[in-house]
Short mmCIF file of C-alpha atoms and ligand atoms in Angstrom, two decimals:
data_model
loop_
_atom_site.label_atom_id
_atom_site.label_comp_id
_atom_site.label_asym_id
_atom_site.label_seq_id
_atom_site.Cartn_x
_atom_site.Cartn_y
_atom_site.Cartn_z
CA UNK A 1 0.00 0.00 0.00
CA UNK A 2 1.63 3.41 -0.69
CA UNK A 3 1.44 6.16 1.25
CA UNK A 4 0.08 9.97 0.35
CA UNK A 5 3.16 11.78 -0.18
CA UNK A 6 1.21 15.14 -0.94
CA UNK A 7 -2.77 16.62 -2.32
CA UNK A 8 -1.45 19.26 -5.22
CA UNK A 9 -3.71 22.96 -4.85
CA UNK A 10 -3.56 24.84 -8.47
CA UNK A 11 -3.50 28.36 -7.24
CA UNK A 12 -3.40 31.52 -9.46
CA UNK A 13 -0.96 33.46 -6.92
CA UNK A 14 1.54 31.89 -4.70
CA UNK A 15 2.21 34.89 -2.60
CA UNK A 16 -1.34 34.99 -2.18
CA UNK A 17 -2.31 31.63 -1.63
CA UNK A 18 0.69 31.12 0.67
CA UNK A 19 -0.70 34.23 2.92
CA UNK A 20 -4.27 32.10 2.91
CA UNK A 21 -2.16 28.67 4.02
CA UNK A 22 0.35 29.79 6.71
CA UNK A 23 -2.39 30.26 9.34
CA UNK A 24 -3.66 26.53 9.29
CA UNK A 25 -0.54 24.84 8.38
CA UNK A 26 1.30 26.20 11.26
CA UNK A 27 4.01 27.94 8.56
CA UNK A 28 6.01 24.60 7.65
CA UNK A 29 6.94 26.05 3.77
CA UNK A 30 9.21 25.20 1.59
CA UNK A 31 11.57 28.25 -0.16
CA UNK A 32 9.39 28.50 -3.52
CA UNK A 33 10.80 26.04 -6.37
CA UNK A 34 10.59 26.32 -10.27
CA UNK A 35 9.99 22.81 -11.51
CA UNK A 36 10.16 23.50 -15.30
CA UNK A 37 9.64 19.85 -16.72
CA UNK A 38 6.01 21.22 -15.20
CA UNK A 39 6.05 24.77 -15.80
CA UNK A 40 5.41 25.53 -12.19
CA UNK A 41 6.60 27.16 -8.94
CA UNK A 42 5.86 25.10 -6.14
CA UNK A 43 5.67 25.33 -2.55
CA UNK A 44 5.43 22.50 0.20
CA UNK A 45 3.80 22.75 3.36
CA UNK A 46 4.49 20.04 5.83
CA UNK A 47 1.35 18.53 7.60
CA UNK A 48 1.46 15.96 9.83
CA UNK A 49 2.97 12.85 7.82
CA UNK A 50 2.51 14.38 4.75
CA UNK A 51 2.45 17.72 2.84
CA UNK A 52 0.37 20.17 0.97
CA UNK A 53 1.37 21.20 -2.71
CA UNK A 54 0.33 25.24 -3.95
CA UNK A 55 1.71 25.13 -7.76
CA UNK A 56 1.69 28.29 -9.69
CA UNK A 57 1.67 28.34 -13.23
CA UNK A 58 5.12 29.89 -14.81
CA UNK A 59 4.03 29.95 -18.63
CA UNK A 60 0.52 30.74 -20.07
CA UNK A 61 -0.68 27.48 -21.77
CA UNK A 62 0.68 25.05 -19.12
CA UNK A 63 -1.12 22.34 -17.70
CA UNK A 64 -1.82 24.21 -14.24
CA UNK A 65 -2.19 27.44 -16.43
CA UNK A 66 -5.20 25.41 -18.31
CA UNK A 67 -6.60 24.25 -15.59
CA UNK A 68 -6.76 27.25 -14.00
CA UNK A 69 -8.92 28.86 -17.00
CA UNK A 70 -11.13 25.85 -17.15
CA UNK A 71 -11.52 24.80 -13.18
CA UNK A 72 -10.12 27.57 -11.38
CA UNK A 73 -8.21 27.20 -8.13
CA UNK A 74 -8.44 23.86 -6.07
CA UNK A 75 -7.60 20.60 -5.80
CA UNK A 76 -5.13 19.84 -8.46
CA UNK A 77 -3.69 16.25 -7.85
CA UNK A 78 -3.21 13.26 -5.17
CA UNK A 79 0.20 12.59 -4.97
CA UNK A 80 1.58 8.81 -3.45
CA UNK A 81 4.72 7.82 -2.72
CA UNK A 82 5.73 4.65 -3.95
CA UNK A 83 9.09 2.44 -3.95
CA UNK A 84 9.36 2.87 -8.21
CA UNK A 85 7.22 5.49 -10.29
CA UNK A 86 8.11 3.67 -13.29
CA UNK A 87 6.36 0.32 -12.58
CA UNK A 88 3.50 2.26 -10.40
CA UNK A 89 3.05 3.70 -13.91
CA UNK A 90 3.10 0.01 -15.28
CA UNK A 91 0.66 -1.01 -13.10
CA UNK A 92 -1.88 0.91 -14.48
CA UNK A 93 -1.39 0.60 -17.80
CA UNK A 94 -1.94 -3.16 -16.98
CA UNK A 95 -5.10 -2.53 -15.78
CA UNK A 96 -6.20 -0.70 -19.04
CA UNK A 97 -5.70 2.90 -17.20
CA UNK A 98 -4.56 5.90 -19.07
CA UNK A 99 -1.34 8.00 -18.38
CA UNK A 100 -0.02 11.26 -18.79
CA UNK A 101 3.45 9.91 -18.48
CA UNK A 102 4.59 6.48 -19.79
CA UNK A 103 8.03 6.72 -17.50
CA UNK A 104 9.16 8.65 -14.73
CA UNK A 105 10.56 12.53 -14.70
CA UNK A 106 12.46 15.02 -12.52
CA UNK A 107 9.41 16.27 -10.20
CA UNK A 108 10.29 19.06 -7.79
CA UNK A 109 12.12 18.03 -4.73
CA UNK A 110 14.35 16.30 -6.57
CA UNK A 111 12.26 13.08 -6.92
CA UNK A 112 11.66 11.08 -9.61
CA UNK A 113 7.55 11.67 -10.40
CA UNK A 114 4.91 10.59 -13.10
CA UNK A 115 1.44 10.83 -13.51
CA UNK A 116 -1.42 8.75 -14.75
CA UNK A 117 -4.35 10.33 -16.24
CA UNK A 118 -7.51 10.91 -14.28
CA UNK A 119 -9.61 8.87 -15.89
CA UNK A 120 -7.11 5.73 -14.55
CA UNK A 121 -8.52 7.30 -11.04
CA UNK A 122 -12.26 8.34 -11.61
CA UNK A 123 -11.62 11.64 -12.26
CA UNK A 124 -8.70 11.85 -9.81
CA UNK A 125 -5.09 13.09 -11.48
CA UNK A 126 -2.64 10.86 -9.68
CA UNK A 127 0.77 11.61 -8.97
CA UNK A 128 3.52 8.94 -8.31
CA UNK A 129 6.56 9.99 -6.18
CA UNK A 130 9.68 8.37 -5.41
CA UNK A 131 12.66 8.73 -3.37
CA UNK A 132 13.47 8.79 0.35
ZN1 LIG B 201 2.53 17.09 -6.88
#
């Protein structure tokens, strides 16, 4: 069974949404990250065993960017961390589910990360995280 590693928030401001987060998550941030394989700038709260995501969109006509314009801010992503992101990946292509990413690539962090598409997760976009 993995473990949730982090719940992604799109949010159209960082500065922002980080003012709207301190308060309730006890001000456990991150220093802001660009993650360009993404085309975001991240920040991670730590929560208890696991962490809160606020990604900014860098570019116009990224993914967070898009689903910004179509969704607005909110839940982006569920994010689990598992021993190999590759074969999580694997797994659910075995089970006829559809992916964003067929292999693993640099996430922010540092870790290795890949996502399967939300229809794989019933609407869900599902992140896979390795590393320590
Ligand atoms: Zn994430």
């Amino acid at each position: 069974m993995s473990e949730l590693d982090h719940v992604g928030i799109a949010v159209p401001n960082l500065t922002e949404a980080l003012a709207l987060w301190r308060p309730i998550t006890g001000g456990t941030e991150s220093a802001p990250e660009d993650v360009p394989s993404n085309r975001v700038r991240v920040v991670f709260f730590t929560v208890g065993g696991t962490h809160i995501e606020l990604l900014e969109p860098t570019e116009p006509g990224s993914p967070i960017a898009r689903f910004l314009e179509s969704r607005g801010a909110g839940v982006h992503h569920l994010a689990f961390h598992v021993p190999s992101v590759d074969r999580a990946l694997q797994e659910v292509a075995e089970r006829g589910g559809k992916l964003v990413d067929r292999v693993a690539r640099p996430g922010a962090r540092g870790r290795r990360v890949g996502f399967a598409h939300p229809t794989a997760f019933g609407g869900i976009l599902v992140e896979f995280v390795e590393g320590p």
